[in-house]
mmCIF file of C-alpha atoms in Angstrom:
data_model
loop_
_atom_site.group_PDB
_atom_site.id
_atom_site.type_symbol
_atom_site.label_atom_id
_atom_site.label_comp_id
_atom_site.label_asym_id
_atom_site.label_seq_id
_atom_site.Cartn_x
_atom_site.Cartn_y
_atom_site.Cartn_z
ATOM 1 C CA MET A 73 -11.826 4.479 -12.823
ATOM 2 C CA ASP A 74 -14.792 4.675 -10.505
ATOM 3 C CA ARG A 75 -14.498 1.595 -9.164
ATOM 4 C CA PHE A 76 -10.522 2.193 -8.147
ATOM 5 C CA PRO A 77 -10.063 5.970 -8.871
ATOM 6 C CA LEU A 78 -6.057 6.159 -10.323
ATOM 7 C CA THR A 79 -6.462 10.496 -10.323
ATOM 8 C CA ARG A 80 -6.065 12.944 -7.843
ATOM 9 C CA ALA A 81 -9.599 14.345 -8.327
ATOM 10 C CA ALA A 82 -11.442 10.911 -8.475
ATOM 11 C CA ALA A 83 -9.529 9.753 -5.657
ATOM 12 C CA LEU A 84 -10.594 13.110 -3.347
ATOM 13 C CA GLU A 85 -14.459 12.290 -4.321
ATOM 14 C CA ARG A 86 -14.257 8.932 -3.508
ATOM 15 C CA LEU A 87 -12.667 9.791 -0.040
ATOM 16 C CA GLU A 88 -15.030 12.023 0.355
ATOM 17 C CA ARG A 89 -18.418 9.723 -0.152
ATOM 18 C CA PHE A 90 -16.849 7.415 2.081
ATOM 19 C CA VAL A 91 -16.362 9.451 4.806
ATOM 20 C CA PRO A 92 -20.042 9.179 6.413
ATOM 21 C CA LYS A 93 -19.085 5.177 6.600
ATOM 22 C CA ALA A 94 -15.877 5.766 7.896
ATOM 23 C CA ALA A 95 -17.048 4.701 11.431
ATOM 24 C CA GLY A 96 -19.694 2.339 12.337
ATOM 25 C CA ALA A 97 -20.479 1.288 9.042
ATOM 26 C CA TYR A 98 -16.711 0.466 8.467
ATOM 27 C CA ALA A 99 -15.879 -1.146 11.410
ATOM 28 C CA ALA A 100 -19.869 -3.592 11.646
ATOM 29 C CA ARG A 101 -19.286 -4.728 7.674
ATOM 30 C CA ARG A 102 -15.755 -4.714 6.239
ATOM 31 C CA ASN A 103 -15.003 -8.554 6.190
ATOM 32 C CA LEU A 104 -18.437 -8.877 4.173
ATOM 33 C CA VAL A 105 -17.131 -10.438 0.596
ATOM 34 C CA ASP A 106 -19.541 -9.695 -1.809
ATOM 35 C CA PRO A 107 -19.587 -12.277 -4.316
ATOM 36 C CA GLN A 108 -20.913 -10.072 -7.140
ATOM 37 C CA GLY A 109 -17.602 -7.599 -6.274
ATOM 38 C CA ASP A 110 -19.552 -5.073 -5.162
ATOM 39 C CA HIS A 111 -17.513 -3.707 -2.243
ATOM 40 C CA ARG A 112 -18.855 -1.012 -1.028
ATOM 41 C CA ASN A 113 -18.106 -1.864 2.795
ATOM 42 C CA VAL A 114 -14.324 -1.173 2.186
ATOM 43 C CA SER A 115 -12.992 2.534 0.770
ATOM 44 C CA ARG A 116 -11.373 1.394 -2.219
ATOM 45 C CA LEU A 117 -8.759 3.857 -1.875
ATOM 46 C CA SER A 118 -5.895 0.720 -1.913
ATOM 47 C CA ALA A 119 -4.958 1.698 -5.061
ATOM 48 C CA THR A 120 -4.863 5.238 -4.766
ATOM 49 C CA LEU A 121 -2.710 5.377 -1.142
ATOM 50 C CA ARG A 122 -0.151 2.977 -3.156
ATOM 51 C CA ARG A 123 0.538 5.241 -5.135
ATOM 52 C CA ARG A 124 0.082 8.768 -3.176
ATOM 53 C CA LEU A 125 -1.982 10.340 -4.898
ATOM 54 C CA ILE A 126 -3.534 11.531 -2.064
ATOM 55 C CA GLY A 127 -1.270 10.566 1.186
ATOM 56 C CA GLU A 128 -1.862 9.213 4.334
ATOM 57 C CA ASP A 129 -2.336 12.228 6.129
ATOM 58 C CA GLU A 130 -4.942 13.493 3.874
ATOM 59 C CA VAL A 131 -7.495 10.552 4.325
ATOM 60 C CA VAL A 132 -7.114 10.536 8.184
ATOM 61 C CA ARG A 133 -7.511 13.917 8.667
ATOM 62 C CA THR A 134 -10.473 13.776 6.460
ATOM 63 C CA VAL A 135 -12.070 10.644 8.122
ATOM 64 C CA LEU A 136 -10.798 12.628 11.780
ATOM 65 C CA ALA A 137 -12.831 15.603 10.498
ATOM 66 C CA ALA A 138 -16.044 14.204 10.535
ATOM 67 C CA HIS A 139 -15.560 11.086 13.206
ATOM 68 C CA ARG A 140 -14.632 11.253 16.754
ATOM 69 C CA PHE A 141 -11.200 8.920 16.962
ATOM 70 C CA ASP A 142 -12.882 6.186 18.626
ATOM 71 C CA LYS A 143 -15.726 5.755 16.625
ATOM 72 C CA CYS A 144 -13.271 5.623 13.343
ATOM 73 C CA GLU A 145 -10.973 3.880 14.634
ATOM 74 C CA LYS A 146 -11.003 0.723 13.460
ATOM 75 C CA PHE A 147 -10.628 2.513 9.663
ATOM 76 C CA VAL A 148 -7.650 4.261 11.031
ATOM 77 C CA ALA A 149 -5.837 1.336 12.114
ATOM 78 C CA GLU A 150 -6.342 0.107 8.482
ATOM 79 C CA VAL A 151 -4.483 2.803 7.044
ATOM 80 C CA PHE A 152 -1.319 2.078 9.457
ATOM 81 C CA TRP A 153 -1.191 -1.144 8.775
ATOM 82 C CA ARG A 154 0.006 -0.078 5.390
ATOM 83 C CA THR A 155 2.614 2.082 7.242
ATOM 84 C CA TYR A 156 3.555 -1.010 9.207
ATOM 85 C CA TRP A 157 4.039 -3.612 6.513
ATOM 86 C CA LYS A 158 6.319 -0.569 4.681
ATOM 87 C CA GLY A 159 8.064 0.363 7.810
ATOM 88 C CA TRP A 160 9.019 -3.295 8.420
ATOM 89 C CA LEU A 161 10.419 -4.075 5.523
ATOM 90 C CA GLU A 162 12.209 -1.026 5.233
ATOM 91 C CA GLN A 163 14.224 -2.259 8.492
ATOM 92 C CA ARG A 164 14.746 -5.946 7.211
ATOM 93 C CA PRO A 165 15.062 -5.225 3.117
ATOM 94 C CA GLN A 166 16.880 -8.385 2.854
ATOM 95 C CA LEU A 167 13.889 -9.898 2.884
ATOM 96 C CA TRP A 168 12.286 -8.498 -0.187
ATOM 97 C CA THR A 169 15.557 -9.769 -2.334
ATOM 98 C CA SER A 170 15.680 -13.008 -0.804
ATOM 99 C CA TYR A 171 12.022 -12.952 -2.040
ATOM 100 C CA LEU A 172 12.539 -12.296 -5.713
ATOM 101 C CA ALA A 173 15.499 -15.354 -5.185
ATOM 102 C CA GLU A 174 13.362 -17.552 -4.101
ATOM 103 C CA CYS A 175 10.462 -17.165 -6.778
ATOM 104 C CA GLU A 176 13.191 -17.622 -9.715
ATOM 105 C CA SER A 177 14.588 -20.726 -8.303
ATOM 106 C CA LEU A 178 10.763 -22.467 -7.966
ATOM 107 C CA PRO A 179 9.646 -24.307 -10.576
ATOM 108 C CA VAL A 180 6.072 -22.865 -11.902
ATOM 109 C CA THR A 181 3.918 -26.158 -11.953
ATOM 110 C CA PRO A 182 0.452 -26.927 -13.914
ATOM 111 C CA GLN A 183 -0.615 -26.945 -10.342
ATOM 112 C CA VAL A 184 0.495 -23.332 -9.998
ATOM 113 C CA HIS A 185 -1.218 -22.821 -13.230
ATOM 114 C CA ALA A 186 -4.120 -24.665 -12.613
ATOM 115 C CA ALA A 187 -4.932 -22.394 -9.126
ATOM 116 C CA MET A 188 -4.018 -19.060 -11.385
ATOM 117 C CA ASP A 189 -6.517 -19.842 -13.233
ATOM 118 C CA GLY A 190 -9.333 -20.887 -10.933
ATOM 119 C CA ARG A 191 -9.379 -24.734 -11.994
ATOM 120 C CA THR A 192 -8.904 -26.438 -8.254
ATOM 121 C CA GLY A 193 -12.567 -27.359 -7.707
ATOM 122 C CA ILE A 194 -12.355 -25.217 -4.684
ATOM 123 C CA ASP A 195 -15.343 -22.786 -5.362
ATOM 124 C CA ALA A 196 -14.351 -19.733 -3.247
ATOM 125 C CA PHE A 197 -10.779 -20.301 -4.313
ATOM 126 C CA ASP A 198 -11.763 -20.535 -8.059
ATOM 127 C CA HIS A 199 -14.167 -17.595 -7.692
ATOM 128 C CA TRP A 200 -12.087 -14.765 -6.273
ATOM 129 C CA ALA A 201 -8.945 -16.267 -8.730
ATOM 130 C CA ARG A 202 -11.203 -15.426 -11.980
ATOM 131 C CA GLU A 203 -12.231 -11.922 -10.172
ATOM 132 C CA LEU A 204 -8.456 -11.389 -9.644
ATOM 133 C CA THR A 205 -8.279 -11.866 -13.232
ATOM 134 C CA GLU A 206 -10.955 -9.921 -14.363
ATOM 135 C CA THR A 207 -10.733 -6.904 -12.082
ATOM 136 C CA GLY A 208 -7.342 -6.591 -10.744
ATOM 137 C CA TYR A 209 -8.950 -6.713 -7.483
ATOM 138 C CA LEU A 210 -9.809 -8.182 -4.396
ATOM 139 C CA HIS A 211 -11.415 -7.994 -1.189
ATOM 140 C CA ASN A 212 -8.444 -7.775 1.600
ATOM 141 C CA TRP A 213 -10.314 -10.707 3.903
ATOM 142 C CA ALA A 214 -10.663 -12.624 0.314
ATOM 143 C CA ARG A 215 -7.347 -12.355 -0.134
ATOM 144 C CA MET A 216 -6.828 -14.092 3.146
ATOM 145 C CA GLN A 217 -8.794 -16.673 2.174
ATOM 146 C CA VAL A 218 -7.285 -17.251 -1.554
ATOM 147 C CA ALA A 219 -3.512 -17.049 0.570
ATOM 148 C CA SER A 220 -3.878 -19.628 3.353
ATOM 149 C CA ILE A 221 -6.172 -22.546 0.829
ATOM 150 C CA TRP A 222 -3.028 -21.581 -1.406
ATOM 151 C CA ILE A 223 -0.096 -22.381 1.070
ATOM 152 C CA PHE A 224 -1.862 -25.402 3.405
ATOM 153 C CA THR A 225 -4.897 -26.718 1.097
ATOM 154 C CA LEU A 226 -3.370 -26.701 -2.442
ATOM 155 C CA GLY A 227 0.427 -26.889 -0.797
ATOM 156 C CA LEU A 228 2.261 -24.289 -3.305
ATOM 157 C CA PRO A 229 4.900 -21.930 -2.950
ATOM 158 C CA TRP A 230 3.672 -18.857 -0.841
ATOM 159 C CA GLN A 231 6.507 -17.106 -2.735
ATOM 160 C CA LEU A 232 4.433 -17.880 -6.072
ATOM 161 C CA GLY A 233 1.205 -17.027 -4.632
ATOM 162 C CA ALA A 234 2.911 -13.333 -3.304
ATOM 163 C CA GLN A 235 4.515 -13.115 -7.079
ATOM 164 C CA TRP A 236 0.721 -14.172 -8.408
ATOM 165 C CA PHE A 237 -0.818 -11.208 -6.877
ATOM 166 C CA LEU A 238 2.085 -8.676 -7.283
ATOM 167 C CA ASP A 239 1.292 -9.021 -10.552
ATOM 168 C CA ARG A 240 -2.308 -8.873 -10.801
ATOM 169 C CA LEU A 241 -3.698 -6.538 -8.253
ATOM 170 C CA ILE A 242 -4.364 -3.128 -9.300
ATOM 171 C CA ASP A 243 -3.293 -1.491 -5.621
ATOM 172 C CA ALA A 244 -0.154 -3.940 -5.360
ATOM 173 C CA ASP A 245 2.805 -2.971 -2.797
ATOM 174 C CA PRO A 246 5.668 -4.980 -2.607
ATOM 175 C CA ALA A 247 6.178 -4.419 1.318
ATOM 176 C CA SER A 248 1.692 -5.303 2.360
ATOM 177 C CA ASN A 249 1.920 -8.186 -0.047
ATOM 178 C CA THR A 250 4.901 -9.908 0.853
ATOM 179 C CA LEU A 251 4.762 -9.638 4.334
ATOM 180 C CA SER A 252 0.939 -10.544 4.381
ATOM 181 C CA TRP A 253 1.139 -13.671 2.408
ATOM 182 C CA ARG A 254 4.740 -14.626 5.025
ATOM 183 C CA TRP A 255 1.562 -13.605 7.807
ATOM 184 C CA VAL A 256 -0.921 -15.835 6.606
ATOM 185 C CA ALA A 257 1.903 -19.024 6.116
ATOM 186 C CA GLY A 258 3.098 -17.747 9.679
ATOM 187 C CA LEU A 259 7.230 -16.917 8.790
ATOM 188 C CA HIS A 260 6.025 -13.448 9.982
ATOM 189 C CA THR A 261 4.808 -14.290 13.837
ATOM 190 C CA ALA A 262 6.286 -17.093 14.957
ATOM 191 C CA GLY A 263 3.950 -19.816 15.459
ATOM 192 C CA LYS A 264 0.633 -17.914 14.196
ATOM 193 C CA THR A 265 -0.542 -18.784 10.921
ATOM 194 C CA TYR A 266 -4.175 -18.530 8.813
ATOM 195 C CA LEU A 267 -6.136 -21.237 8.510
ATOM 196 C CA ALA A 268 -9.018 -20.910 6.232
ATOM 197 C CA ASP A 269 -12.383 -21.950 7.775
ATOM 198 C CA ALA A 270 -15.332 -23.113 5.517
ATOM 199 C CA ASP A 271 -17.731 -22.212 7.990
ATOM 200 C CA ARG A 272 -16.091 -18.729 8.458
ATOM 201 C CA ILE A 273 -16.120 -18.298 4.511
ATOM 202 C CA ALA A 274 -20.011 -18.990 4.127
ATOM 203 C CA ALA A 275 -20.689 -16.474 7.286
ATOM 204 C CA MET A 276 -18.619 -13.854 4.952
ATOM 205 C CA THR A 277 -20.059 -14.662 1.693
ATOM 206 C CA GLY A 278 -23.870 -14.856 2.735
ATOM 207 C CA GLY A 279 -23.494 -18.494 2.180
ATOM 208 C CA ARG A 280 -22.537 -18.224 -1.327
ATOM 209 C CA PHE A 281 -19.393 -20.373 -0.591
ATOM 210 C CA ARG A 282 -18.927 -23.160 1.880
ATOM 211 C CA PRO A 283 -15.263 -24.791 0.367
ATOM 212 C CA ALA A 284 -15.310 -28.343 1.342
ATOM 213 C CA GLY A 285 -11.557 -30.387 1.657
ATOM 214 C CA LEU A 286 -9.969 -27.312 3.337
ATOM 215 C CA ALA A 287 -6.851 -28.025 5.310
ATOM 216 C CA GLU A 288 -7.443 -28.480 8.683
ATOM 217 C CA SER A 289 -3.841 -27.723 10.435
ATOM 218 C CA ALA A 290 -1.488 -25.556 9.167
ATOM 219 C CA ALA A 291 2.191 -26.599 8.986
ATOM 220 C CA VAL A 292 4.313 -23.447 8.422
ATOM 221 C CA PRO A 293 6.923 -23.395 5.690
ATOM 222 C CA GLU A 294 10.841 -23.964 6.255
ATOM 223 C CA ALA A 295 12.747 -20.436 5.544
ATOM 224 C CA SER A 296 15.519 -19.179 6.139
ATOM 225 C CA PRO A 297 16.056 -17.274 9.735
ATOM 226 C CA MET A 298 14.550 -14.301 10.596
ATOM 227 C CA PRO A 299 17.233 -11.145 9.840
ATOM 228 C CA GLY A 300 18.325 -8.403 11.672
ATOM 229 C CA ARG A 301 16.949 -5.062 11.854
ATOM 230 C CA THR A 302 18.799 -2.467 9.574
ATOM 231 C CA PRO A 303 19.158 1.325 10.606
ATOM 232 C CA LEU A 304 16.327 3.143 8.770
ATOM 233 C CA PRO A 305 17.627 5.126 5.619
ATOM 234 C CA ALA A 306 18.603 8.617 6.737
ATOM 235 C CA THR A 307 16.868 11.598 5.880
ATOM 236 C CA GLN A 308 18.343 13.372 2.633
ATOM 237 C CA GLU A 309 18.682 17.321 2.663
ATOM 238 C CA ILE A 310 17.075 18.831 -0.665
ATOM 239 C CA ASP A 311 19.369 21.829 -1.427
ATOM 240 C CA PRO A 312 15.976 24.622 -2.236
ATOM 241 C CA SER A 313 18.900 26.653 -4.225
ATOM 242 C CA GLN A 314 19.931 24.602 -6.696
ATOM 243 C CA PRO A 315 17.962 23.934 -10.392
ATOM 244 C CA THR A 316 15.710 21.217 -9.940
ATOM 245 C CA MET A 317 13.726 18.371 -11.797
ATOM 246 C CA VAL A 318 10.631 16.671 -10.186
ATOM 247 C CA LEU A 319 10.623 13.026 -10.701
ATOM 248 C CA ILE A 320 7.680 11.664 -10.189
ATOM 249 C CA THR A 321 7.526 7.712 -10.036
ATOM 250 C CA PRO A 322 4.778 5.146 -9.211
ATOM 251 C CA GLU A 323 5.270 5.040 -5.188
ATOM 252 C CA ASP A 324 4.643 9.120 -5.278
ATOM 253 C CA CYS A 325 2.543 10.572 -7.308
ATOM 254 C CA SER A 326 1.532 14.208 -5.853
ATOM 255 C CA LEU A 327 4.525 15.245 -4.677
ATOM 256 C CA GLU A 328 3.297 18.931 -5.375
ATOM 257 C CA THR A 329 1.654 18.847 -2.214
ATOM 258 C CA VAL A 330 5.043 17.763 -0.077
ATOM 259 C CA LEU A 331 7.801 19.616 -1.366
ATOM 260 C CA PRO A 332 9.290 22.552 -0.279
ATOM 261 C CA GLN A 333 9.395 25.574 -2.377
ATOM 262 C CA LEU A 334 12.202 24.744 -5.112
ATOM 263 C CA ASP A 335 13.747 26.268 -8.320
ATOM 264 C CA VAL A 336 11.421 23.445 -10.117
ATOM 265 C CA ARG A 337 13.041 23.773 -14.010
ATOM 266 C CA ALA A 338 11.487 20.487 -15.440
ATOM 267 C CA VAL A 339 9.479 17.580 -14.128
ATOM 268 C CA ALA A 340 10.337 13.618 -15.647
ATOM 269 C CA VAL A 341 8.090 11.121 -16.178
ATOM 270 C CA ALA A 342 9.813 7.458 -14.615
ATOM 271 C CA ASP A 343 7.295 5.657 -17.024
ATOM 272 C CA GLY A 344 10.065 3.068 -17.368
ATOM 273 C CA MET A 345 9.063 2.132 -13.696
ATOM 274 C CA ALA A 346 5.398 1.456 -14.143
ATOM 275 C CA ARG A 347 4.473 -2.054 -13.837
ATOM 276 C CA ASN A 348 1.197 -1.722 -15.880
ATOM 277 C CA GLY A 349 -1.512 0.519 -17.459
ATOM 278 C CA TRP A 350 -2.519 1.409 -13.952
ATOM 279 C CA ASP A 351 0.718 3.134 -12.640
ATOM 280 C CA ARG A 352 0.925 4.714 -15.971
ATOM 281 C CA THR A 353 -2.865 6.526 -15.880
ATOM 282 C CA ALA A 354 -1.643 7.487 -12.062
ATOM 283 C CA LEU A 355 1.471 8.956 -13.863
ATOM 284 C CA GLY A 356 0.059 10.809 -16.644
ATOM 285 C CA ASP A 357 -2.253 12.991 -13.883
ATOM 286 C CA ALA A 358 0.234 13.433 -11.484
ATOM 287 C CA ALA A 359 2.524 14.853 -14.651
ATOM 288 C CA ALA A 360 -0.364 16.935 -15.351
ATOM 289 C CA ARG A 361 -1.061 18.232 -12.133
ATOM 290 C CA ALA A 362 3.675 18.665 -11.170
ATOM 291 C CA SER A 363 3.346 20.482 -14.572
ATOM 292 C CA GLY A 364 1.051 22.845 -13.704
ATOM 293 C CA HIS A 365 2.254 23.712 -10.482
ATOM 294 C CA TRP A 366 5.041 24.130 -11.110
ATOM 295 C CA GLN A 367 4.718 26.140 -14.402
ATOM 296 C CA CYS A 368 7.540 23.866 -16.632
ATOM 297 C CA PRO A 369 7.260 21.247 -18.487
ATOM 298 C CA ALA A 370 6.846 17.695 -18.192
ATOM 299 C CA ALA A 371 8.687 14.666 -20.362
ATOM 300 C CA ALA A 372 8.967 10.948 -20.093
ATOM 301 C CA GLY A 373 12.313 9.545 -21.629
ATOM 302 C CA ASP A 374 15.881 9.001 -20.567
ATOM 303 C CA ILE A 375 16.103 10.517 -16.754
ATOM 304 C CA VAL A 376 19.859 11.426 -17.108
ATOM 305 C CA ALA A 377 19.484 13.219 -20.541
ATOM 306 C CA LEU A 378 16.484 15.271 -19.744
ATOM 307 C CA ALA A 379 18.205 16.664 -16.754
ATOM 308 C CA LEU A 380 21.176 17.718 -18.683
ATOM 309 C CA ARG A 381 18.932 19.141 -21.139
ATOM 310 C CA HIS A 382 17.663 21.697 -18.653
ATOM 311 C CA ASP A 383 21.027 22.021 -16.483
ATOM 312 C CA CYS A 384 19.681 20.532 -13.799
ATOM 313 C CA LYS A 385 21.968 19.929 -10.678
ATOM 314 C CA GLN A 386 19.593 17.912 -8.632
ATOM 315 C CA ILE A 387 16.672 15.695 -8.911
ATOM 316 C CA VAL A 388 14.195 15.372 -6.068
ATOM 317 C CA THR A 389 11.596 12.383 -6.045
ATOM 318 C CA GLY A 390 9.825 10.488 -3.240
ATOM 319 C CA LEU A 391 11.275 8.084 -0.992
ATOM 320 C CA ALA A 392 10.582 4.611 -2.569
ATOM 321 C CA PRO A 393 10.951 2.011 0.116
ATOM 322 C CA ALA A 394 12.028 -1.672 -0.552
ATOM 323 C CA GLY A 395 11.121 -2.980 -4.201
ATOM 324 C CA PRO A 396 11.641 -2.286 -7.348
ATOM 325 C CA VAL A 397 11.266 1.530 -7.876
ATOM 326 C CA ALA A 398 14.162 1.438 -5.162
ATOM 327 C CA SER A 399 15.874 -0.929 -6.857
ATOM 328 C CA GLU A 400 15.992 1.390 -9.832
ATOM 329 C CA LEU A 401 16.773 4.807 -8.186
ATOM 330 C CA ALA A 402 19.323 3.434 -7.074
ATOM 331 C CA ALA A 403 20.842 2.188 -10.224
ATOM 332 C CA LEU A 404 19.996 5.689 -11.507
ATOM 333 C CA ARG A 405 21.428 7.444 -8.880
ATOM 334 C CA LYS A 406 24.700 6.316 -9.835
ATOM 335 C CA ARG A 407 24.290 7.089 -13.319
ATOM 336 C CA LEU A 408 23.372 10.992 -12.115
ATOM 337 C CA GLY A 409 26.251 10.941 -9.877
ATOM 338 C CA GLU A 410 28.713 10.096 -12.421
ATOM 339 C CA ARG A 411 27.253 13.318 -14.460
ATOM 340 C CA GLY A 412 27.344 16.238 -11.280
ATOM 341 C CA VAL A 413 23.632 15.529 -10.350
ATOM 342 C CA ARG A 414 22.316 14.570 -7.336
ATOM 343 C CA LEU A 415 19.309 12.682 -6.606
ATOM 344 C CA VAL A 416 17.328 13.444 -3.499
ATOM 345 C CA GLU A 417 14.620 11.096 -2.485
ATOM 346 C CA HIS A 418 12.095 13.150 -0.097
ATOM 347 C CA GLN A 419 10.655 10.933 2.656
ATOM 348 C CA ARG A 420 7.389 12.175 3.880
ATOM 349 C CA ASP A 421 6.098 12.794 7.447
ATOM 350 C CA TRP A 422 4.029 10.731 7.890
ATOM 351 C CA ASP A 423 6.930 7.723 7.121
ATOM 352 C CA ARG A 424 9.511 9.318 9.392
ATOM 353 C CA GLN A 425 7.569 9.681 11.824
ATOM 354 C CA CYS A 426 5.729 6.018 12.222
ATOM 355 C CA TRP A 427 8.074 3.936 10.597
ATOM 356 C CA PRO A 428 10.148 3.465 13.657
ATOM 357 C CA HIS A 429 7.379 1.996 15.793
ATOM 358 C CA CYS A 430 7.353 -0.714 12.560
ATOM 359 C CA GLY A 431 10.301 -2.886 13.706
ATOM 360 C CA LYS A 432 7.878 -5.517 15.764
ATOM 361 C CA GLY A 433 4.930 -6.056 15.671
ATOM 362 C CA PHE A 434 1.942 -4.161 14.469
ATOM 363 C CA PHE A 435 0.212 -3.335 18.203
ATOM 364 C CA ASN A 436 3.802 -1.600 19.040
ATOM 365 C CA LEU A 437 2.669 0.858 16.443
ATOM 366 C CA LYS A 438 -0.965 0.861 17.003
ATOM 367 C CA SER A 439 -0.331 2.021 20.620
ATOM 368 C CA GLN A 440 1.601 5.026 19.490
ATOM 369 C CA ILE A 441 -1.174 5.932 16.918
ATOM 370 C CA PRO A 442 -3.084 8.358 19.303
ATOM 371 C CA GLY A 443 0.546 10.079 19.975
ATOM 372 C CA LEU A 444 1.397 10.170 16.141
ATOM 373 C CA LEU A 445 -1.967 11.281 15.520
ATOM 374 C CA ARG A 446 -1.347 14.246 17.349
ATOM 375 C CA SER A 447 2.270 15.359 16.115
ATOM 376 C CA LEU A 448 1.151 15.209 12.556
ATOM 377 C CA ASP A 449 -1.432 17.202 13.421
ATOM 378 C CA LEU A 450 -4.150 15.330 11.846
ATOM 379 C CA LEU A 451 -6.984 15.551 15.051
ATOM 380 C CA VAL A 452 -9.297 18.323 14.439
ATOM 381 C CA LYS A 453 -9.965 20.480 17.300
ATOM 382 C CA THR A 454 -13.851 20.972 17.318
ATOM 383 C CA ALA A 455 -16.232 18.444 14.990
ATOM 384 C CA PRO A 456 -19.694 18.050 14.368
ATOM 385 C CA ASN A 457 -21.328 15.174 15.891
ATOM 386 C CA ARG A 458 -24.917 14.057 14.942
ATOM 387 C CA THR A 459 -26.879 16.922 16.538
ATOM 388 C CA GLY A 460 -24.462 19.299 15.059
ATOM 389 C CA GLU A 461 -22.858 20.010 18.178
ATOM 390 C CA SER A 462 -19.416 20.908 18.875
ATOM 391 C CA LEU A 463 -17.682 17.633 20.153
ATOM 392 C CA GLY A 464 -14.645 20.019 21.828
ATOM 393 C CA LYS A 465 -12.055 18.629 23.637
ATOM 394 C CA ASP A 466 -13.893 15.331 23.272
ATOM 395 C CA CYS A 467 -12.665 15.216 19.535
ATOM 396 C CA TYR A 468 -9.208 13.973 21.255
ATOM 397 C CA THR A 469 -11.070 11.451 23.035
ATOM 398 C CA MET A 470 -8.771 8.200 22.743
#
């Protein structure tokens, strides 16, 4: 829990402790990978943000309250990278369904098992494979090396590697995970692959690893043509006059911080949508907070039965981007509709404003960050600098 917070209180505490490092220290040291698993050079908030125990806007606002944007730009950009992957996949959801179908059709060979078990003989890869199994976490830079070695040195299907990560990572996110593996393989940006380098690995691990025999060239795997973009989902309107049940899924575990005033009669916990114990911990924390906030009971079980028991005509939940939860909500919406109950997915302002800029490359979104910070009201008008003086308008420097 201390290493990777899974409650809102622990996440806010972690954020507070990280803020002093969010500027120069983060920019200088974020890619250094400690072989002993001491990942203090990064925020370790990814599992929290994955489940939205705290929102991206909360993280960015807190950091910008302490640092000028030009000093903490690297960290802020990393937060937007997570948003980019979600917004990009949301405009090409068929990539998610095709990835699942490909995983089902590919054989899990002894070579795949050996790689997942850390029995390849490649020192860095085997170390990180075991760390993933033991802790559920890998430093992001290490993930890139593992994916590259898996695809180009071991010659294994990227889809099975992505599935391995999705099953094991504490912060596993369908969009970030799937598209990051595609990016390494050269399938996201045409002609651009990521090739792991022994000298670079040695430099980033303090000389602990210098793997031999890594691939010296990267052949892009065969793939279906890139699908065209589809429109983003339309905003769904919540009816504040309807008796409502709030549904908490692993996609949004702090709905009480963003929903408008509603006639909430009950809180339902989508425990059947939890993929692991980490999800269940976050859901339990979210349920307790939501029940206290709306002063109503919280329960798990059949969602339709719970709605009918509390005479709720509307269920409100957080919008679920492409992934397992979105698929389950689609099936649930049909069941609820047959009983006259409406399911509404609330879209946070962060997603609503950012996703339209995510359909191309990341730098299209990056160029919009200054304007998005203003429109989302995340820039603090005054913030102390190191001497305690007010920065005033200079805080807006981009």
